[in-house]
Tab-separated table of C-alpha atoms and ligand atoms in Angstrom:
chain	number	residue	atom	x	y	z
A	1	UNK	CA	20.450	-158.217	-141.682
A	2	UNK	CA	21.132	-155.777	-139.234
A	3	UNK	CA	18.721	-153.198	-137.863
A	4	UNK	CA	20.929	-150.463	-138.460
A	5	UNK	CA	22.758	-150.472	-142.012
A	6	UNK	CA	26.299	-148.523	-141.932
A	7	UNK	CA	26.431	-147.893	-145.895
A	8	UNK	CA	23.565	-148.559	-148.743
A	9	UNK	CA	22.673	-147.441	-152.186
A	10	UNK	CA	19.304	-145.836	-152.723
A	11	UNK	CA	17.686	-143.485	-155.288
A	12	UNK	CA	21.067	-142.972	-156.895
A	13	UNK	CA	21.812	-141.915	-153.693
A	14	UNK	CA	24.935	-143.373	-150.896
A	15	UNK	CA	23.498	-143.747	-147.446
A	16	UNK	CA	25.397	-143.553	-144.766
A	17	UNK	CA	24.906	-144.079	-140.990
A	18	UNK	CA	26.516	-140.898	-139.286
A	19	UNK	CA	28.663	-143.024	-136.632
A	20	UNK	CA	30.143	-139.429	-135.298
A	21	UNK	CA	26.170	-139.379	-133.687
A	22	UNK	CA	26.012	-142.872	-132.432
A	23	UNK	CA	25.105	-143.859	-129.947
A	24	UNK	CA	22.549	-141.279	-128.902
A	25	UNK	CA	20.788	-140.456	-132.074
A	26	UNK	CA	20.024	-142.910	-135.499
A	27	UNK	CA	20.907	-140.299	-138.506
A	28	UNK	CA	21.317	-141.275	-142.041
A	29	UNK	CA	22.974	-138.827	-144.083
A	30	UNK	CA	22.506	-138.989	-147.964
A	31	UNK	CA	25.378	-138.101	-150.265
A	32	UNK	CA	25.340	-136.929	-154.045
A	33	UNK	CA	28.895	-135.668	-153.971
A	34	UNK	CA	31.320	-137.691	-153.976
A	35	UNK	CA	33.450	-134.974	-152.298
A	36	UNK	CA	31.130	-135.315	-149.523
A	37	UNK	CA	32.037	-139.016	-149.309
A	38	UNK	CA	35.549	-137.887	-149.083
A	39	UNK	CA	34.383	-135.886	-145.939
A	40	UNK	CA	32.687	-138.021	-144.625
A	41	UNK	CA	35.488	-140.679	-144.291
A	42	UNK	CA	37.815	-138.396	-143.321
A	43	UNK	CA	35.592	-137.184	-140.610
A	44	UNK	CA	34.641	-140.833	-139.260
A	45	UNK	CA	30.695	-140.467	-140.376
A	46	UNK	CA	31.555	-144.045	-141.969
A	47	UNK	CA	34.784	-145.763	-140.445
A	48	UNK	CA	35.607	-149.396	-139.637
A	49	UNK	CA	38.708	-150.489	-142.766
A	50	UNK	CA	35.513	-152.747	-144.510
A	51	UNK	CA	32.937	-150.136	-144.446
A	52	UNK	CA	34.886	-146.980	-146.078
A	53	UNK	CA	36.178	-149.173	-148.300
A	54	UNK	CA	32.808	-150.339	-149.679
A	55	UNK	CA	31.952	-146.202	-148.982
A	56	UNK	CA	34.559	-145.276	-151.487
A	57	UNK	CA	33.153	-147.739	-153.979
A	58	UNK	CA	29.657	-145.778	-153.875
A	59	UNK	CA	31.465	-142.516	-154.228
A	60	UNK	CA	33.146	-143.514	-157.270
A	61	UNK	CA	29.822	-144.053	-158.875
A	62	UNK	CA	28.637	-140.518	-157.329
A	63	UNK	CA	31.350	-139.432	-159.449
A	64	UNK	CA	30.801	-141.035	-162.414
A	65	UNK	CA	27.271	-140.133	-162.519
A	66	UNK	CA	27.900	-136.858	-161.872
A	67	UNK	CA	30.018	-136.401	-164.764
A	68	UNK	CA	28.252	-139.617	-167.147
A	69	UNK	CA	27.873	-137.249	-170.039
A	70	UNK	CA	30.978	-135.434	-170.159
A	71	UNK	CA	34.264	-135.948	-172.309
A	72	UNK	CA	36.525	-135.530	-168.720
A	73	UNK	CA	34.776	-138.668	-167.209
A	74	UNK	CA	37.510	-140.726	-167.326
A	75	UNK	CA	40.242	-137.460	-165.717
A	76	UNK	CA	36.952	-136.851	-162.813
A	77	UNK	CA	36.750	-140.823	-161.686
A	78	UNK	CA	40.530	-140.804	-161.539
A	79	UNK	CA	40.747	-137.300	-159.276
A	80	UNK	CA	37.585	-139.352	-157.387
A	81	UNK	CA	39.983	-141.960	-156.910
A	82	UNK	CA	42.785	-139.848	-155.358
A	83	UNK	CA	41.040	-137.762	-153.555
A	84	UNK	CA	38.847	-141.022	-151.684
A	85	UNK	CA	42.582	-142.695	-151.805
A	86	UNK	CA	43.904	-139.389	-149.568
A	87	UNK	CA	40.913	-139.383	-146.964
A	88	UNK	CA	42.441	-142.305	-144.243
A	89	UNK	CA	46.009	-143.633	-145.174
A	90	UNK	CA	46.156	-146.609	-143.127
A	91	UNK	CA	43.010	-149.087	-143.769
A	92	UNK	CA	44.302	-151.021	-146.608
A	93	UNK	CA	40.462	-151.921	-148.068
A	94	UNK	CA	39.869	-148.375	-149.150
A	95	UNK	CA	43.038	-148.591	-151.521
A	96	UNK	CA	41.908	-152.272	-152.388
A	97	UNK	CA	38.253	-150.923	-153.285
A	98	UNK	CA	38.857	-147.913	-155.267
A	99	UNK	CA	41.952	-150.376	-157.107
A	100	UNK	CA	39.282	-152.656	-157.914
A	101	UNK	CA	36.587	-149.782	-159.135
A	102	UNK	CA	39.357	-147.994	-161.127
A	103	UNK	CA	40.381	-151.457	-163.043
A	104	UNK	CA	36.951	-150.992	-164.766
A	105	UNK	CA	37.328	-147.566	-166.553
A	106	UNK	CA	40.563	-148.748	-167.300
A	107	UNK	CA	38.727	-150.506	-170.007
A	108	UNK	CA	35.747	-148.461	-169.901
A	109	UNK	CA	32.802	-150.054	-171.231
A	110	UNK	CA	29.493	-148.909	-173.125
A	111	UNK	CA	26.760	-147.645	-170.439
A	112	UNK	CA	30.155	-147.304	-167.107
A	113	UNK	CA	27.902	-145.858	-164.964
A	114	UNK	CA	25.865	-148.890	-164.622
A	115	UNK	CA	28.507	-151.395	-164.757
A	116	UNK	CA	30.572	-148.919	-161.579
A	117	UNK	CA	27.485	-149.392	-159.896
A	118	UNK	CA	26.896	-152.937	-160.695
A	119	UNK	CA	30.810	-153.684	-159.057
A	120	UNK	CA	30.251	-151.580	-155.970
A	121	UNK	CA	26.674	-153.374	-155.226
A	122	UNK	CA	28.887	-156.265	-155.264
A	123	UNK	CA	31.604	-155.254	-153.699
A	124	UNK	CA	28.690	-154.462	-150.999
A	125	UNK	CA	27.120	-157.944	-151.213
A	126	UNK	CA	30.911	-159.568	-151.227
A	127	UNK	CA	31.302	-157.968	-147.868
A	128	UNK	CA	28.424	-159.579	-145.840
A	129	UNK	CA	29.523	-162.920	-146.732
A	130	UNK	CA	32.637	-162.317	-146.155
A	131	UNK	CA	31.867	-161.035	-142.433
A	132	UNK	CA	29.736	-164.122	-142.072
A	133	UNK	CA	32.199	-166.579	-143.334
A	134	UNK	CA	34.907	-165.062	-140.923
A	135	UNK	CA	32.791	-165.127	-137.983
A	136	UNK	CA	31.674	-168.851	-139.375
A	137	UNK	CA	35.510	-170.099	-139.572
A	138	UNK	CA	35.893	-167.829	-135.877
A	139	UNK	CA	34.023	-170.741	-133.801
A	140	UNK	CA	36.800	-172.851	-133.666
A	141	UNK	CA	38.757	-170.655	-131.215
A	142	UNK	CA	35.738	-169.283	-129.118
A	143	UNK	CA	35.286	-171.844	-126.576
A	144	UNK	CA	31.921	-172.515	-124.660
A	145	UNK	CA	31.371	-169.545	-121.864
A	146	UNK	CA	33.891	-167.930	-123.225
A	147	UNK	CA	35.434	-164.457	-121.741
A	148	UNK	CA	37.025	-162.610	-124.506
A	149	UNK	CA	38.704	-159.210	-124.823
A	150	UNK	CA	38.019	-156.931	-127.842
A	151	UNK	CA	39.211	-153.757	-128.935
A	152	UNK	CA	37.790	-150.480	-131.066
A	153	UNK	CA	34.724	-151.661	-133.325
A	154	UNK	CA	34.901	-154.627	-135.597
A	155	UNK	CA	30.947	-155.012	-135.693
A	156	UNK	CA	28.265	-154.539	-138.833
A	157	UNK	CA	29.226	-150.663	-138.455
A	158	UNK	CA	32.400	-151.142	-139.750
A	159	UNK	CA	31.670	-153.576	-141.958
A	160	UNK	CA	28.454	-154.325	-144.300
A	161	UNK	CA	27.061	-156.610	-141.592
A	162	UNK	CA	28.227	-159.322	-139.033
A	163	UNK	CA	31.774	-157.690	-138.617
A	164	UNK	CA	35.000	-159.374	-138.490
A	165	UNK	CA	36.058	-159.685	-134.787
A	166	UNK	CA	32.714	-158.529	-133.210
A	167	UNK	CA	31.187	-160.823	-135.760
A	168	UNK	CA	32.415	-164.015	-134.143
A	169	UNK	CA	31.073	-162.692	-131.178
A	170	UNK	CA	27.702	-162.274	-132.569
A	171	UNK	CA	27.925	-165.751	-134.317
A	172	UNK	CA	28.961	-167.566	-131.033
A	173	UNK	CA	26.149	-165.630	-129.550
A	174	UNK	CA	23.753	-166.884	-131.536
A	175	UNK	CA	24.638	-170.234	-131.477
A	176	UNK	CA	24.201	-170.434	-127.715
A	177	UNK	CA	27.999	-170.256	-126.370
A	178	UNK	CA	27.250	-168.598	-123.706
A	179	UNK	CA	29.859	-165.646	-124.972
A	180	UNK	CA	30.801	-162.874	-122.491
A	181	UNK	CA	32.936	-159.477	-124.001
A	182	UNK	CA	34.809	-157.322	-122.226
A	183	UNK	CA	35.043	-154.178	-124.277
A	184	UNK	CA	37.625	-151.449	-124.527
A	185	UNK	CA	36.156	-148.332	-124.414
A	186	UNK	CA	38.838	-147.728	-127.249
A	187	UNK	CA	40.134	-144.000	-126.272
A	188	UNK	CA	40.492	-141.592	-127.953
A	189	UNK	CA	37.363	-142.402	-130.818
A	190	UNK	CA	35.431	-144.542	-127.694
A	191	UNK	CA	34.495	-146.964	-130.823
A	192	UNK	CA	34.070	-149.652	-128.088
A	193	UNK	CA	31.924	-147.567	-125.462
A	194	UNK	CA	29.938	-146.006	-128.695
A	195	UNK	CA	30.044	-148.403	-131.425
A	196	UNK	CA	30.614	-152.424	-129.837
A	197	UNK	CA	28.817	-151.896	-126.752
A	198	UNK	CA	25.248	-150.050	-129.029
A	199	UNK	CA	25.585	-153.443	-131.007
A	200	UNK	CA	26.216	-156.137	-128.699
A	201	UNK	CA	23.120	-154.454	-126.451
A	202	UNK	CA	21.433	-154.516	-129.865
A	203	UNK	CA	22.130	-158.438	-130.516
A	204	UNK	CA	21.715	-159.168	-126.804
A	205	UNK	CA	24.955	-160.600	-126.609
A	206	UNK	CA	26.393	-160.430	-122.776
A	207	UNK	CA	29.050	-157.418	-122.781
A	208	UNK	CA	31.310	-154.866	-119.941
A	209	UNK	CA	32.795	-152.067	-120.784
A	210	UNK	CA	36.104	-151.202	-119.631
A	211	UNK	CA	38.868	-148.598	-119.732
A	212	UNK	CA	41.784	-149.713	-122.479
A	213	UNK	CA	44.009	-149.207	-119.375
A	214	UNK	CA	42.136	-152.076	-117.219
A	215	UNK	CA	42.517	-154.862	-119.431
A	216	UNK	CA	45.798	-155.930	-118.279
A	217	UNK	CA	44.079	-155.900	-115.158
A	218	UNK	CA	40.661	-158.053	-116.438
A	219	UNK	CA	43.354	-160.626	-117.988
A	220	UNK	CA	45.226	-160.593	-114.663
A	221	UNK	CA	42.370	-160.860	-112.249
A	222	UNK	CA	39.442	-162.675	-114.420
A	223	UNK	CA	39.791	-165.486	-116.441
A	224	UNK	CA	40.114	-164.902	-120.016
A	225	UNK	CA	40.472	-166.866	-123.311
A	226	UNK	CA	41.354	-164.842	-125.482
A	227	UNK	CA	41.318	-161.266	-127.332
A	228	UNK	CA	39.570	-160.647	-130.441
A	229	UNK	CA	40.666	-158.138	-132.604
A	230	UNK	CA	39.915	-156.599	-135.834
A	231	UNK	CA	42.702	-154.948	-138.469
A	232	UNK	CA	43.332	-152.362	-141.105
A	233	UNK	CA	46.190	-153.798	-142.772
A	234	UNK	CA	48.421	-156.888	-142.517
A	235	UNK	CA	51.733	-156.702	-144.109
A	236	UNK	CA	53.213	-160.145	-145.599
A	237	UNK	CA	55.126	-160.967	-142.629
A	238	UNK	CA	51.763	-161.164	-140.546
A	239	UNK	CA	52.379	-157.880	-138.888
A	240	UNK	CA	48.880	-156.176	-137.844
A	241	UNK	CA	48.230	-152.569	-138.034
A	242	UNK	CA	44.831	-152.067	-136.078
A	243	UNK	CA	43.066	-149.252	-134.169
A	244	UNK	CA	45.816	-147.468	-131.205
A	245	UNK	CA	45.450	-149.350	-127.965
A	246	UNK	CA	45.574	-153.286	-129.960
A	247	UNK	CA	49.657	-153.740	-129.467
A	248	UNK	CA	49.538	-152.699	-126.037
A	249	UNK	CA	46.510	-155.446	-125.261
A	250	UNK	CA	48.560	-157.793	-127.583
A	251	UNK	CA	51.873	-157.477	-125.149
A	252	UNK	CA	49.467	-157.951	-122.120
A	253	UNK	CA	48.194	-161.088	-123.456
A	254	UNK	CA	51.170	-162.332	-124.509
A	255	UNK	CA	52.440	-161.615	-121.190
A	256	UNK	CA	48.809	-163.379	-119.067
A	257	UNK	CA	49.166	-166.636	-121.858
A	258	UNK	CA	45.778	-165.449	-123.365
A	259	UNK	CA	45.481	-166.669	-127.054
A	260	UNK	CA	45.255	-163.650	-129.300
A	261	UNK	CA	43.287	-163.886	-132.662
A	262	UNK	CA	43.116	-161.039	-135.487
A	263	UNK	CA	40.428	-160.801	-137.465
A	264	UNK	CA	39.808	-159.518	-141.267
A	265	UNK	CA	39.140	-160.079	-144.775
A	266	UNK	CA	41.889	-160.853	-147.290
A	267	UNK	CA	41.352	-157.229	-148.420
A	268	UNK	CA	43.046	-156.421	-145.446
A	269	UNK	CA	46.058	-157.936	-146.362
A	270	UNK	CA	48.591	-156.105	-148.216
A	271	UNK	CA	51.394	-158.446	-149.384
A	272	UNK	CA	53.416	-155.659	-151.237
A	273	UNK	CA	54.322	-154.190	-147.670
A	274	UNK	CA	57.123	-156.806	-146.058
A	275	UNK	CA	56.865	-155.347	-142.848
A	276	UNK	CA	54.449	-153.526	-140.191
A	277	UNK	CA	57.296	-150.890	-140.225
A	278	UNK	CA	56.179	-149.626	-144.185
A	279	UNK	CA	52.279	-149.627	-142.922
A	280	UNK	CA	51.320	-145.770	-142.836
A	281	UNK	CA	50.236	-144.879	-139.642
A	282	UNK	CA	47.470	-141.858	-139.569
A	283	UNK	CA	48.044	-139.311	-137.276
A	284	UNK	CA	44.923	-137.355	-136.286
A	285	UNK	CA	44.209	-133.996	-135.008
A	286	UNK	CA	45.402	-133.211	-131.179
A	287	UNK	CA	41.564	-132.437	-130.156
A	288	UNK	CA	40.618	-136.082	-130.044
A	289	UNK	CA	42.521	-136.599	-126.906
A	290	UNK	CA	42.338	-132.876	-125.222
A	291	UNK	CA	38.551	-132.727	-125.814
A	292	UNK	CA	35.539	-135.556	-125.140
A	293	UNK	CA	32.733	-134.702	-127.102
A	294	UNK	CA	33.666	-130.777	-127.710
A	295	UNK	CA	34.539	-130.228	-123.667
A	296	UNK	CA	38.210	-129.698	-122.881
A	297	UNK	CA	39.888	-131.853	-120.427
A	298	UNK	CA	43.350	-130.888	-121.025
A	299	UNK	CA	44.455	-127.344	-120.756
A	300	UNK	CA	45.068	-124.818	-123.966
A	301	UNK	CA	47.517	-125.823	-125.840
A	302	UNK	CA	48.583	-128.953	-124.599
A	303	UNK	CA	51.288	-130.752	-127.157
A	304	UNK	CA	49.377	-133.870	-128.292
A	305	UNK	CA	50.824	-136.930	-130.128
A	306	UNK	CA	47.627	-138.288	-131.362
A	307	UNK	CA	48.393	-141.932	-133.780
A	308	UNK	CA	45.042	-143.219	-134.324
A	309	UNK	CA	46.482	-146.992	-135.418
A	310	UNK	CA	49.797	-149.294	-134.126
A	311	UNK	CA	51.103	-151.668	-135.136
A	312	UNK	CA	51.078	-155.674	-133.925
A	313	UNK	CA	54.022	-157.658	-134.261
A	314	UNK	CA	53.494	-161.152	-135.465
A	315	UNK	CA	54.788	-162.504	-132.805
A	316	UNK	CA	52.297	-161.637	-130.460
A	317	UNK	CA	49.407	-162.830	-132.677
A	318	UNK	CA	48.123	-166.604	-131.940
A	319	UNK	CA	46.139	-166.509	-135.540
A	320	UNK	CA	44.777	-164.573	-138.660
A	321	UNK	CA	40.989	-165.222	-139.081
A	322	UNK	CA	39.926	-164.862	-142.871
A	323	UNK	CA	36.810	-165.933	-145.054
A	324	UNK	CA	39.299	-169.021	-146.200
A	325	UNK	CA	39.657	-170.198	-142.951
A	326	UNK	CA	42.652	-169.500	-139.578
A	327	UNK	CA	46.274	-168.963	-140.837
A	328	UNK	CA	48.491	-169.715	-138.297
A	329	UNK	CA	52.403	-169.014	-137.233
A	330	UNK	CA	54.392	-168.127	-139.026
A	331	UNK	CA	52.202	-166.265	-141.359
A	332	UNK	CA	53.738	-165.396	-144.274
A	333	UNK	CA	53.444	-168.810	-146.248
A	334	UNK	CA	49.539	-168.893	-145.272
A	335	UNK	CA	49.006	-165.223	-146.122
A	336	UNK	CA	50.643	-165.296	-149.547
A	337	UNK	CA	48.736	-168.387	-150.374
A	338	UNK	CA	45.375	-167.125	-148.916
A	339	UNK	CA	45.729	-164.030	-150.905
A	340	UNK	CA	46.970	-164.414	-154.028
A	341	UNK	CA	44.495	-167.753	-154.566
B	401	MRU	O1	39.391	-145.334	-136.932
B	401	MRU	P1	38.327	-146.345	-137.190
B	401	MRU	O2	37.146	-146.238	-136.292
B	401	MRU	O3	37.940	-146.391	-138.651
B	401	MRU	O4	39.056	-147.708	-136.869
B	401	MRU	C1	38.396	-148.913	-136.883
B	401	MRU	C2	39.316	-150.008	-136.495
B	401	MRU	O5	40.461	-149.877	-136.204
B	401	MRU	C3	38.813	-151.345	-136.562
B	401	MRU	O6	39.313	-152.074	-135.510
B	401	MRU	C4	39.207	-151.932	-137.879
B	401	MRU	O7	38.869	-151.121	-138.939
B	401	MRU	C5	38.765	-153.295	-137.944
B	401	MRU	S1	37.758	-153.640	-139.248
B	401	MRU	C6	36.322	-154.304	-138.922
């Protein structure tokens, strides 16, 4: 395990890792409201598609608990459910997670609080070896010494533990590959400067950060094997929706030869969307990009277009890494049968 946990259950209580602080200060935050929870994904306290999925789980049983002895139960877990649902649009886990609570009280059984809780713990526990399998079935395209590009944060902060793309990295780390990562500071959130450079320095693993804008550059100049990415929703025809900046580093690899590799959890796929063009894309406010942590560097009331995901076309991606193992081109055949197995 991790030093640093991004979400975990205690006293009744969700944990969470206030990534908005990060990486200056360590602050857990504890929640008792699920409303809170709501807040807090909205706000990017918890982010990462894995890890406010798993948050919304929690807050579901916040709910429930809150309301265990009451004859509206069943009404407050579904509001629960569309209020988490409404806090980030595009990160397909958070729909899959709350889907997967909501099945329960849709038969609800003697003593629900308990068995909520019991689902989300192993939703929770589902997650880390899920990370670890990806970044397991990851070695076969991370080549000794390799120099690899990634993007946002994929690591154990968006995730349980491991992480899907970052995860690799760690796991070819620690089997002595000799990894290097070039890391996009990931404007306008700086996930990468923030979030992917604290936990590579934390796992020792050998890491530069660079501006999104000088990767073309890195692939041009240094030699690079590939980019590893991570995703917030796949749609059945292997198109990848992923953190703003990815499809840009996806046409420069395409464009340098250098292999590029998605990775994620089948919770990330979504195969009623046939199309990237159907995934919602979340727009968030203007002040992410005219301020860096609260100091202006755009004048007043500068128009902002401010999409905080794109999306991938399949054709630029070399390969879907999953817990089941590396779905190649073309993707649909190997994502419907992944998935739906
Ligand atoms: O907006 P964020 O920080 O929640 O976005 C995170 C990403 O886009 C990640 O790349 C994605 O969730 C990959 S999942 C490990």
């Amino acid at each position: 395990m991790t030093s640093f946990q991004s979400v975990t259950w205690r006293d009744q209580k969700l944990v969470l890792l206030d990534q908005t602080m990060l990486p200056h200060q360590t602050v857990y935050r504890q929640y008792e409201d699920y409303l809170d929870v709501v807040e807090a994904i909205a706000t990017m306290v918890v982010r990462g598609a894995p890890a406010i999925g798993v948050a919304a789980a929690f807050g579901l049983v916040l709910a429930a608990q809150a309301e265990q002895n009451s004859p509206n139960l069943i009404a407050s877990l579904n509001l629960a459910a569309e209020q988490l649902l409404a806090a980030r649009p595009t990160a397909v886990n958070l729909a899959w997670a709350v889907k997967r609570m909501s099945k329960i009280w849709a038969d609800p059984a003697e003593g629900l609080v308990a068995v909520l809780l019991a689902e989300a713990n192993q939703i929770y526990l589902e997650d880390i070896e899920i990370n670890r399998r990806i970044g397991e079935h990851g070695q076969a395209v991370v080549p000794d010494q390799a120099q690899v590009i990634h993007h946002c944060n994929t690591g154990a902060l968006a995730t349980v533990d491991y992480g899907t793309a970052l995860g690799i990295i760690r796991i070819a780390h620690e089997r002595g590959k000799q990894i290097h990562a070039y890391l996009d500071e990931t404007r306008p959130r700086l996930q990468g400067a923030g979030l992917s450079a604290y936990e590579l320095q934390a796992y020792g693993v050998p890491h530069t950060l660079i501006v999104d804008g000088a990767a073309a550059h890195v692939m041009q100049t240094r030699q690079i094997d590939l980019c590893l990415v991570g995703c917030d929703r796949v749609a059945a025809n292997g198109d990848v929706a992923n953190k703003i900046g990815t499809y840009g580093l996806a046409i420069a690899a395409q464009a340098h030869g250098v292999p590029f590799y998605v990775a994620c959890p089948l919770s990330s796929i979504d195969l009623s969307l046939p199309t990237g063009a159907e995934i919602e894309i979340e727009e968030r406010s203007g002040t992410e990009v005219t301020h860096i942590q609260g100091v202006a560097i755009a004048p007043p009331h500068t128009p902002v277009y401010n999409p905080a995901f794109d999306v991938t076309p399949a054709a630029y991606i070399s390969g879907i890494i999953t817990e089941k193992g590396i779905i190649y081109p073309p993707f649909s055949a190997g994502l419907a049968s992944q998935a739906r197995d």
